[in-house]
JSON list of C-alpha atoms in Angstrom, two decimals:
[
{"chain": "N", "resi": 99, "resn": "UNK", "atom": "CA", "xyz": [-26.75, 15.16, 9.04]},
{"chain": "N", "resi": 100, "resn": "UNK", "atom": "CA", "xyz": [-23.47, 15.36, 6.09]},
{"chain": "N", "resi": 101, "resn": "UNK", "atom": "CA", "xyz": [-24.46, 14.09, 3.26]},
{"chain": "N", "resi": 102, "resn": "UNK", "atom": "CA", "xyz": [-21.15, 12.35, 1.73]},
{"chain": "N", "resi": 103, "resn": "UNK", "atom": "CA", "xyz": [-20.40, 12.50, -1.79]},
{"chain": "N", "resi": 104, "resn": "UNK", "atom": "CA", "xyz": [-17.79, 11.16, -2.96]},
{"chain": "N", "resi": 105, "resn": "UNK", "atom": "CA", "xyz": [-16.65, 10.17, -6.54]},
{"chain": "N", "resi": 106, "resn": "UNK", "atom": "CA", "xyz": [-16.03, 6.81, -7.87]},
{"chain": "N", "resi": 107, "resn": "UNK", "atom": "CA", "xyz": [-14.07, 5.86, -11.34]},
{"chain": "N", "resi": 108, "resn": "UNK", "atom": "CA", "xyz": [-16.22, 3.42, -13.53]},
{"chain": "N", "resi": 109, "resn": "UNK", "atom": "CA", "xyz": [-14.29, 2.95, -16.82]},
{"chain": "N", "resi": 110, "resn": "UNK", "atom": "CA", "xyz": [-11.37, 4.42, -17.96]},
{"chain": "N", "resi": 111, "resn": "UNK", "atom": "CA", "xyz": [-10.49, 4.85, -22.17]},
{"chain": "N", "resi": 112, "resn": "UNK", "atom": "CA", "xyz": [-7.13, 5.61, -23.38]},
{"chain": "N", "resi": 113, "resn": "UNK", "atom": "CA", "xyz": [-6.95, 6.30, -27.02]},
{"chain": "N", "resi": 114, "resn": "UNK", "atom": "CA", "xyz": [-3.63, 7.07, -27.45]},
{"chain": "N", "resi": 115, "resn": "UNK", "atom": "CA", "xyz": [-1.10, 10.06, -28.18]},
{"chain": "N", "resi": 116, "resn": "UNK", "atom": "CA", "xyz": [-2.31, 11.45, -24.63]},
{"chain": "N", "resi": 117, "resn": "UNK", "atom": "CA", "xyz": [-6.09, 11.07, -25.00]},
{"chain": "N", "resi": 118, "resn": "UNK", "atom": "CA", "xyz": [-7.10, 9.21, -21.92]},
{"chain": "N", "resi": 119, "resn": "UNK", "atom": "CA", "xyz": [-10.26, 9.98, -20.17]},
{"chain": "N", "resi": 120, "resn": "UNK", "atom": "CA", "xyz": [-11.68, 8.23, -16.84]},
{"chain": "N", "resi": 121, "resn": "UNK", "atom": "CA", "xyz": [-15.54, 8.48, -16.17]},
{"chain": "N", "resi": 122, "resn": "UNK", "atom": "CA", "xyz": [-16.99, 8.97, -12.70]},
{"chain": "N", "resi": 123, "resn": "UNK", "atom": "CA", "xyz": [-20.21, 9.44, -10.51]},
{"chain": "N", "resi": 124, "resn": "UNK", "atom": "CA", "xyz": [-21.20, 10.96, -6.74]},
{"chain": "N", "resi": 125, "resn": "UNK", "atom": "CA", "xyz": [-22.59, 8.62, -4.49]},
{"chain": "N", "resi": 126, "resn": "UNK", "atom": "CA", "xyz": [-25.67, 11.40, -4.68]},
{"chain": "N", "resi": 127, "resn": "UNK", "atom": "CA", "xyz": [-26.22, 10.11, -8.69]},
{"chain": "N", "resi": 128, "resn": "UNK", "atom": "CA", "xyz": [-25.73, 14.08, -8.96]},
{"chain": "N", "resi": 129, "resn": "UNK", "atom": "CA", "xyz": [-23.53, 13.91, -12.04]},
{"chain": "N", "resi": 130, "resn": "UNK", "atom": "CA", "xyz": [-21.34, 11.87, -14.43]},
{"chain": "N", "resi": 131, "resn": "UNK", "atom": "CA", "xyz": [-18.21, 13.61, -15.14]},
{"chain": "N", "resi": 132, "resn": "UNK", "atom": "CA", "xyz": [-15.65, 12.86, -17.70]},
{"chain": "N", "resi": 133, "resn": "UNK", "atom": "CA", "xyz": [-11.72, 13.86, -17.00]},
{"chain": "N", "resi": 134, "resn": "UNK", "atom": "CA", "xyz": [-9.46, 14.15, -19.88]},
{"chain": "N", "resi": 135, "resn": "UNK", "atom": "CA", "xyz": [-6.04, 12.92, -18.27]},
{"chain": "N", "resi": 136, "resn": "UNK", "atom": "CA", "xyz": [-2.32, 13.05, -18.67]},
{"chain": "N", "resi": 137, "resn": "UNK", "atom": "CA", "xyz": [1.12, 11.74, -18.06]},
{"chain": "N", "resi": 138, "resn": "UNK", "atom": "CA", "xyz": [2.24, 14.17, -15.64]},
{"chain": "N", "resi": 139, "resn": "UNK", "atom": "CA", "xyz": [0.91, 14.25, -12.12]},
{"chain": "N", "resi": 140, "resn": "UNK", "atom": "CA", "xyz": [-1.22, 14.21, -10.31]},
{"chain": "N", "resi": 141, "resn": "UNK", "atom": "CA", "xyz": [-2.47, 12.03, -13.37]},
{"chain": "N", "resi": 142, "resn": "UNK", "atom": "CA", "xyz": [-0.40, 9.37, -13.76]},
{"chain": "N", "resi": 143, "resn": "UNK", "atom": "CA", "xyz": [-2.34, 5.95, -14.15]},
{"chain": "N", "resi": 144, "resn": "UNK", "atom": "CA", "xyz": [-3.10, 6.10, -17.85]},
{"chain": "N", "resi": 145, "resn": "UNK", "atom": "CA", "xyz": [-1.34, 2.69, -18.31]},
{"chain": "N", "resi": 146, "resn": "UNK", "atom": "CA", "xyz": [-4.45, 1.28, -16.30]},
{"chain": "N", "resi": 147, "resn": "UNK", "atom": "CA", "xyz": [-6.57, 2.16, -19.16]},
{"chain": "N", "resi": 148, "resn": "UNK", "atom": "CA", "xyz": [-7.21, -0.37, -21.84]},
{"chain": "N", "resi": 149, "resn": "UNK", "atom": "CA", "xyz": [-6.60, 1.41, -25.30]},
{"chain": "N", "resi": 150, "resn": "UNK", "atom": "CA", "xyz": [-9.62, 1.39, -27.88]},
{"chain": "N", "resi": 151, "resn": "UNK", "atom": "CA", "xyz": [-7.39, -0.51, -30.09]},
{"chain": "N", "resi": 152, "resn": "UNK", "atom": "CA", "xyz": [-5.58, -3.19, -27.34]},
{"chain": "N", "resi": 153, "resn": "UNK", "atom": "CA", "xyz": [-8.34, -5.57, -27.95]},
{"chain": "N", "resi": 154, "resn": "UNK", "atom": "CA", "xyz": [-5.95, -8.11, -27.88]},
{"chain": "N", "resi": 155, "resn": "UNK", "atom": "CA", "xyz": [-4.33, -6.95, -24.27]},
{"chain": "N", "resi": 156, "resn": "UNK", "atom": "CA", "xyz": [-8.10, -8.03, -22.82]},
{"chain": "N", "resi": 157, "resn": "UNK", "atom": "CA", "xyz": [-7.43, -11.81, -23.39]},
{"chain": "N", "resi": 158, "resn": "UNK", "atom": "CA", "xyz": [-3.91, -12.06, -21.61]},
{"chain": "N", "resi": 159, "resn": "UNK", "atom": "CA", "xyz": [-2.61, -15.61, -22.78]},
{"chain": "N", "resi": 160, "resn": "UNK", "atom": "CA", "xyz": [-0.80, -18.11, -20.92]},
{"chain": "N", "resi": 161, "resn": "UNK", "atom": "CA", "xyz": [2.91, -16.42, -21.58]},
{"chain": "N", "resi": 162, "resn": "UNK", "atom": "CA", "xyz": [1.64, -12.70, -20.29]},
{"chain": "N", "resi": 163, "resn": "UNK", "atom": "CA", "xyz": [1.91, -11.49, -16.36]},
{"chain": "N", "resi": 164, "resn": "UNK", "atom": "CA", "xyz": [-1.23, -11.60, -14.73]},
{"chain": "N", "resi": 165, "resn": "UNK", "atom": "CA", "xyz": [-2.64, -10.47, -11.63]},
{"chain": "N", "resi": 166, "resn": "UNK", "atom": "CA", "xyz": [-5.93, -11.12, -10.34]},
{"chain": "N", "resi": 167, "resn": "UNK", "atom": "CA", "xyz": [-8.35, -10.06, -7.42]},
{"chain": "N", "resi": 168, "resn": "UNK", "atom": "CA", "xyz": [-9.23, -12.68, -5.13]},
{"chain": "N", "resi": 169, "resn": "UNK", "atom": "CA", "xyz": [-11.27, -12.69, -2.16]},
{"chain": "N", "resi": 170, "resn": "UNK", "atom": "CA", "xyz": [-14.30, -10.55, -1.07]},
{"chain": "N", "resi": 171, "resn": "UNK", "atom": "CA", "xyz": [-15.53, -8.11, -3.27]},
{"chain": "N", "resi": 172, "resn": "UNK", "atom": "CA", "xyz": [-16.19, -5.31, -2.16]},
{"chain": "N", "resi": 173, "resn": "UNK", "atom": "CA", "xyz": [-13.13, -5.91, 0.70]},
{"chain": "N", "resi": 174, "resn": "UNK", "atom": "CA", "xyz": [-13.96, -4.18, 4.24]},
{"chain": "N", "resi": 175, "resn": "UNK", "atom": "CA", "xyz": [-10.04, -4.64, 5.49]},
{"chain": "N", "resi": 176, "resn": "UNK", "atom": "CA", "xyz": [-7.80, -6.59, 3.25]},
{"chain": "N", "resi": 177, "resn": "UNK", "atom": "CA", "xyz": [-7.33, -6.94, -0.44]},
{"chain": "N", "resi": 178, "resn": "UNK", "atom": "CA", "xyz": [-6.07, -10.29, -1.85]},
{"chain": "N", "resi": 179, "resn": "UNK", "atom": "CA", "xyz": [-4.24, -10.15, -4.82]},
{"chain": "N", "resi": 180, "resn": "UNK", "atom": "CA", "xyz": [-2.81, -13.08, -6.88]},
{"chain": "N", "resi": 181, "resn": "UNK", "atom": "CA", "xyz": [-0.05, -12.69, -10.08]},
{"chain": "N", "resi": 182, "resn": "UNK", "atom": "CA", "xyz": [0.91, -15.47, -12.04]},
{"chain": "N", "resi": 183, "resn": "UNK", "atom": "CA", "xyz": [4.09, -15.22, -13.98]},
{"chain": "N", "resi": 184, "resn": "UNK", "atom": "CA", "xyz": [4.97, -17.08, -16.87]},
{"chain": "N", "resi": 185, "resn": "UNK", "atom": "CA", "xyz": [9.12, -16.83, -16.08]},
{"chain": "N", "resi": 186, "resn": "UNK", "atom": "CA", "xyz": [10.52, -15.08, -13.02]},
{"chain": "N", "resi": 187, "resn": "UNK", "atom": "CA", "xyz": [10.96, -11.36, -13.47]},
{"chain": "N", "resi": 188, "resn": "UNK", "atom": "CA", "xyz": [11.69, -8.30, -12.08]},
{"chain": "N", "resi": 189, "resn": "UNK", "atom": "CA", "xyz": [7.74, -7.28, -10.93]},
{"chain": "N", "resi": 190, "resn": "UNK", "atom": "CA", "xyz": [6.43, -3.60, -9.79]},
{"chain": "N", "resi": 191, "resn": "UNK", "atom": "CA", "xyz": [2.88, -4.03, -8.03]},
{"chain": "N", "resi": 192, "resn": "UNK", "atom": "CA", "xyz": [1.26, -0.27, -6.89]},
{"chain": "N", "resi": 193, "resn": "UNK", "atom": "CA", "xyz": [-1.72, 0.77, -5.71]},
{"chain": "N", "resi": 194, "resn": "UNK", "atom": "CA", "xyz": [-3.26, 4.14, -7.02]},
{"chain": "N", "resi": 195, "resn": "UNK", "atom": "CA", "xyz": [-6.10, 5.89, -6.26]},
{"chain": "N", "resi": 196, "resn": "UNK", "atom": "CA", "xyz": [-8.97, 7.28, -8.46]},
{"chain": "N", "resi": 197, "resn": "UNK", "atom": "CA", "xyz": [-7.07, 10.73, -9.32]},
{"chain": "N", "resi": 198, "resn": "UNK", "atom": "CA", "xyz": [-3.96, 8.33, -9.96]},
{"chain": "N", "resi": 199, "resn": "UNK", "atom": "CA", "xyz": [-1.83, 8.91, -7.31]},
{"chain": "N", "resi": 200, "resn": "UNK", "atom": "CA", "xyz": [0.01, 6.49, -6.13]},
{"chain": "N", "resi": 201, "resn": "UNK", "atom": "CA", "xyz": [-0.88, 5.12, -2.89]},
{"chain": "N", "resi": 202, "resn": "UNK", "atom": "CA", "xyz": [1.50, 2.25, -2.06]},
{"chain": "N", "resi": 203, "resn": "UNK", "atom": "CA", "xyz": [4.23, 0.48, -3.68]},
{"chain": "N", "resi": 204, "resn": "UNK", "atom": "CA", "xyz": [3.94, -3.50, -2.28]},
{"chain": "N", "resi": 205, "resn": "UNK", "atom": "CA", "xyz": [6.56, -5.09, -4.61]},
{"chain": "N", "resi": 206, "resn": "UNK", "atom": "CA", "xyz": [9.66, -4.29, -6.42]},
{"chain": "N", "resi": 207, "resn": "UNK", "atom": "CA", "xyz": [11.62, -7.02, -6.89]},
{"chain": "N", "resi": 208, "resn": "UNK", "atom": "CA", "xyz": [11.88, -10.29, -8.59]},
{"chain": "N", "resi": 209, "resn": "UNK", "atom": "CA", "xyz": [9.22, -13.29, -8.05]},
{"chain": "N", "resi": 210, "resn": "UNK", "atom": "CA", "xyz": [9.61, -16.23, -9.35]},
{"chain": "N", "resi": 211, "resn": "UNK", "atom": "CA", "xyz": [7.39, -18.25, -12.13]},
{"chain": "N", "resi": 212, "resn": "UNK", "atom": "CA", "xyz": [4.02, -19.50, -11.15]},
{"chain": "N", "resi": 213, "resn": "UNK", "atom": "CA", "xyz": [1.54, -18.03, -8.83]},
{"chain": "N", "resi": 214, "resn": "UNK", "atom": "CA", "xyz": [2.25, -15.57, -5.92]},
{"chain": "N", "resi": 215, "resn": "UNK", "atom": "CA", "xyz": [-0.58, -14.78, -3.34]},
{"chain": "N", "resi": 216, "resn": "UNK", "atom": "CA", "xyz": [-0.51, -11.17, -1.11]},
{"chain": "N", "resi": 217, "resn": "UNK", "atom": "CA", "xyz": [-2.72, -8.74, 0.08]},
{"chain": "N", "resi": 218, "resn": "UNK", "atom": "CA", "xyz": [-3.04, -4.84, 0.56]},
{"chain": "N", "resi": 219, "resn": "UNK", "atom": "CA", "xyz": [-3.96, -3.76, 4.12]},
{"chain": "N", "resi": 220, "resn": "UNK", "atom": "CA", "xyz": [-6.25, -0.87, 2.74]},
{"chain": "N", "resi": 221, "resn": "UNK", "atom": "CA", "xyz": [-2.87, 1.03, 4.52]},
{"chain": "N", "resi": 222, "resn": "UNK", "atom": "CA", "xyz": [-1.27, 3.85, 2.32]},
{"chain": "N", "resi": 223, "resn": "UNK", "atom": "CA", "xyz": [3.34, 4.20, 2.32]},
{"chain": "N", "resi": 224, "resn": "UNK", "atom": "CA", "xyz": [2.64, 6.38, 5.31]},
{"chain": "N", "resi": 225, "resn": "UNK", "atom": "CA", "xyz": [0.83, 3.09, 7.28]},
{"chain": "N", "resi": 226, "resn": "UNK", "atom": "CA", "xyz": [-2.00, 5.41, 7.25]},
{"chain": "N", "resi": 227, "resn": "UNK", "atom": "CA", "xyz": [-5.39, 3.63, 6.54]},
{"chain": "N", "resi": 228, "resn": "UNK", "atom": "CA", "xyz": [-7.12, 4.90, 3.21]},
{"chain": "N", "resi": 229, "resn": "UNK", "atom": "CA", "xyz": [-10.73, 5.63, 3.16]},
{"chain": "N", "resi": 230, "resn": "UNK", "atom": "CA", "xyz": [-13.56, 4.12, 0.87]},
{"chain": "N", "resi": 231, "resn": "UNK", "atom": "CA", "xyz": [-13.64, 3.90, -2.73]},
{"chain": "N", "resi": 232, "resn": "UNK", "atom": "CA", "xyz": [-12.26, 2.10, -5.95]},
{"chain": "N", "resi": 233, "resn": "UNK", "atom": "CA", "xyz": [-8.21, 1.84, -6.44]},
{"chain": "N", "resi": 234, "resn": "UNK", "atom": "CA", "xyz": [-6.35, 0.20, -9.03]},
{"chain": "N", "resi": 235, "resn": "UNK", "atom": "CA", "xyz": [-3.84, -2.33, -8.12]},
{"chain": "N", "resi": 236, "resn": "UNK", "atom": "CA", "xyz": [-1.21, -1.64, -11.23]},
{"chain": "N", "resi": 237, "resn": "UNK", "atom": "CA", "xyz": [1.25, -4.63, -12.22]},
{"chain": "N", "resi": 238, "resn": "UNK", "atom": "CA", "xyz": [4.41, -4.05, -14.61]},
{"chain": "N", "resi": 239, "resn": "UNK", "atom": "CA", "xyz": [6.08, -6.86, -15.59]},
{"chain": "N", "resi": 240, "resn": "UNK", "atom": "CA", "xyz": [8.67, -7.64, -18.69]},
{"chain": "N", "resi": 241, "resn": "UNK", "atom": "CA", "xyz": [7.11, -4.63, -20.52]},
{"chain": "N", "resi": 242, "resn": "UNK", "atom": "CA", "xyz": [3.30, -5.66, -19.64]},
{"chain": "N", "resi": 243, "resn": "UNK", "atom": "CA", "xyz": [1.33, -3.11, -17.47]},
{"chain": "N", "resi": 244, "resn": "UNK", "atom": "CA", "xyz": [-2.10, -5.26, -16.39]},
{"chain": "N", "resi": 245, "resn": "UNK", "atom": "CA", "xyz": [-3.89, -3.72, -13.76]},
{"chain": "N", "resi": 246, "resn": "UNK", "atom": "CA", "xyz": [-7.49, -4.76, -11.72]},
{"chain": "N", "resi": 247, "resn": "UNK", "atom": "CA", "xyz": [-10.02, -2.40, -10.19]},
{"chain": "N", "resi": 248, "resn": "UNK", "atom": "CA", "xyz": [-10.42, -2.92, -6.50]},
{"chain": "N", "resi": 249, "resn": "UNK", "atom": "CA", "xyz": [-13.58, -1.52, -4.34]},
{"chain": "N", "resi": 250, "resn": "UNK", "atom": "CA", "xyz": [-13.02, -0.82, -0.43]},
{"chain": "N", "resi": 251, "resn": "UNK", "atom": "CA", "xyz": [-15.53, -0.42, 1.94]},
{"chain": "N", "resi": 252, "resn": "UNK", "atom": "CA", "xyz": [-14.72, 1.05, 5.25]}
]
């Protein structure tokens, strides 16, 4: 029988002047591995990471872009994903994979103010379906980058 192993991003540190670093394990608990990453591809989710020194970033207030997972978690199919706006604004909403490539674009474009609801297939630009493992869902939105961790399970 294969034995899978793949590798799954746990936390992610970014301590600034192009010192980020995302941790990982194997599903076979063989090893934790630590990858120093950078702006260029094929790293290029570093604004995912919260910075040692953004404490304040954590506790998004009432006025700051948010965007939240909703629904199942782990999700077997589809993702739901909720932002809530505090004005409307121009909005870019990816998904990128652990290595930080992006998988999916699924908006750019203005929303309005308040709360919009929508969901990612689990379907990369190419309508191809992705496999298992943790993504980030990335917002940007009037200079804010948020972004939330998302776990599929095929």
């Amino acid at each position: 029988a294969t034995a899978y192993r793949f590798w799954h991003a746990t936390e992610c540190l970014d301590m600034g002047a192009n010192h980020a670093y995302l941790g990982a394990f194997n599903d076979a608990n063989e090893s934790i591995s630590y990858v120093q990453m950078g702006d260029a591809p094929p790293y290029l989710f570093t604004g995912l990471c919260p910075s040692a020194t953004d404490v304040g970033e954590l506790g998004a207030g009432a006025g700051s872009p948010q965007l939240l997972l909703t629904g199942l978690r782990p999700a077997r199919s589809r993702v739901g994903l909720r932002i809530v706006l505090p004005a409307s604004v121009l909005v870019r909403l990816a998904v990128y994979d652990a290595l930080g490539r992006r998988v999916r674009t699924l908006i750019d474009r203005v929303l309005p103010a308040g709360a919009t609801e929508l969901s990612w297939d689990g379907h990369d630009a190419a309508g191809a379906r992705v496999g298992s493992g943790v993504y980030f869902a990335r917002l940007e939105a009037r200079g804010v980058r948020t972004s939330v961790r998302v776990p599929l399970i095929r």
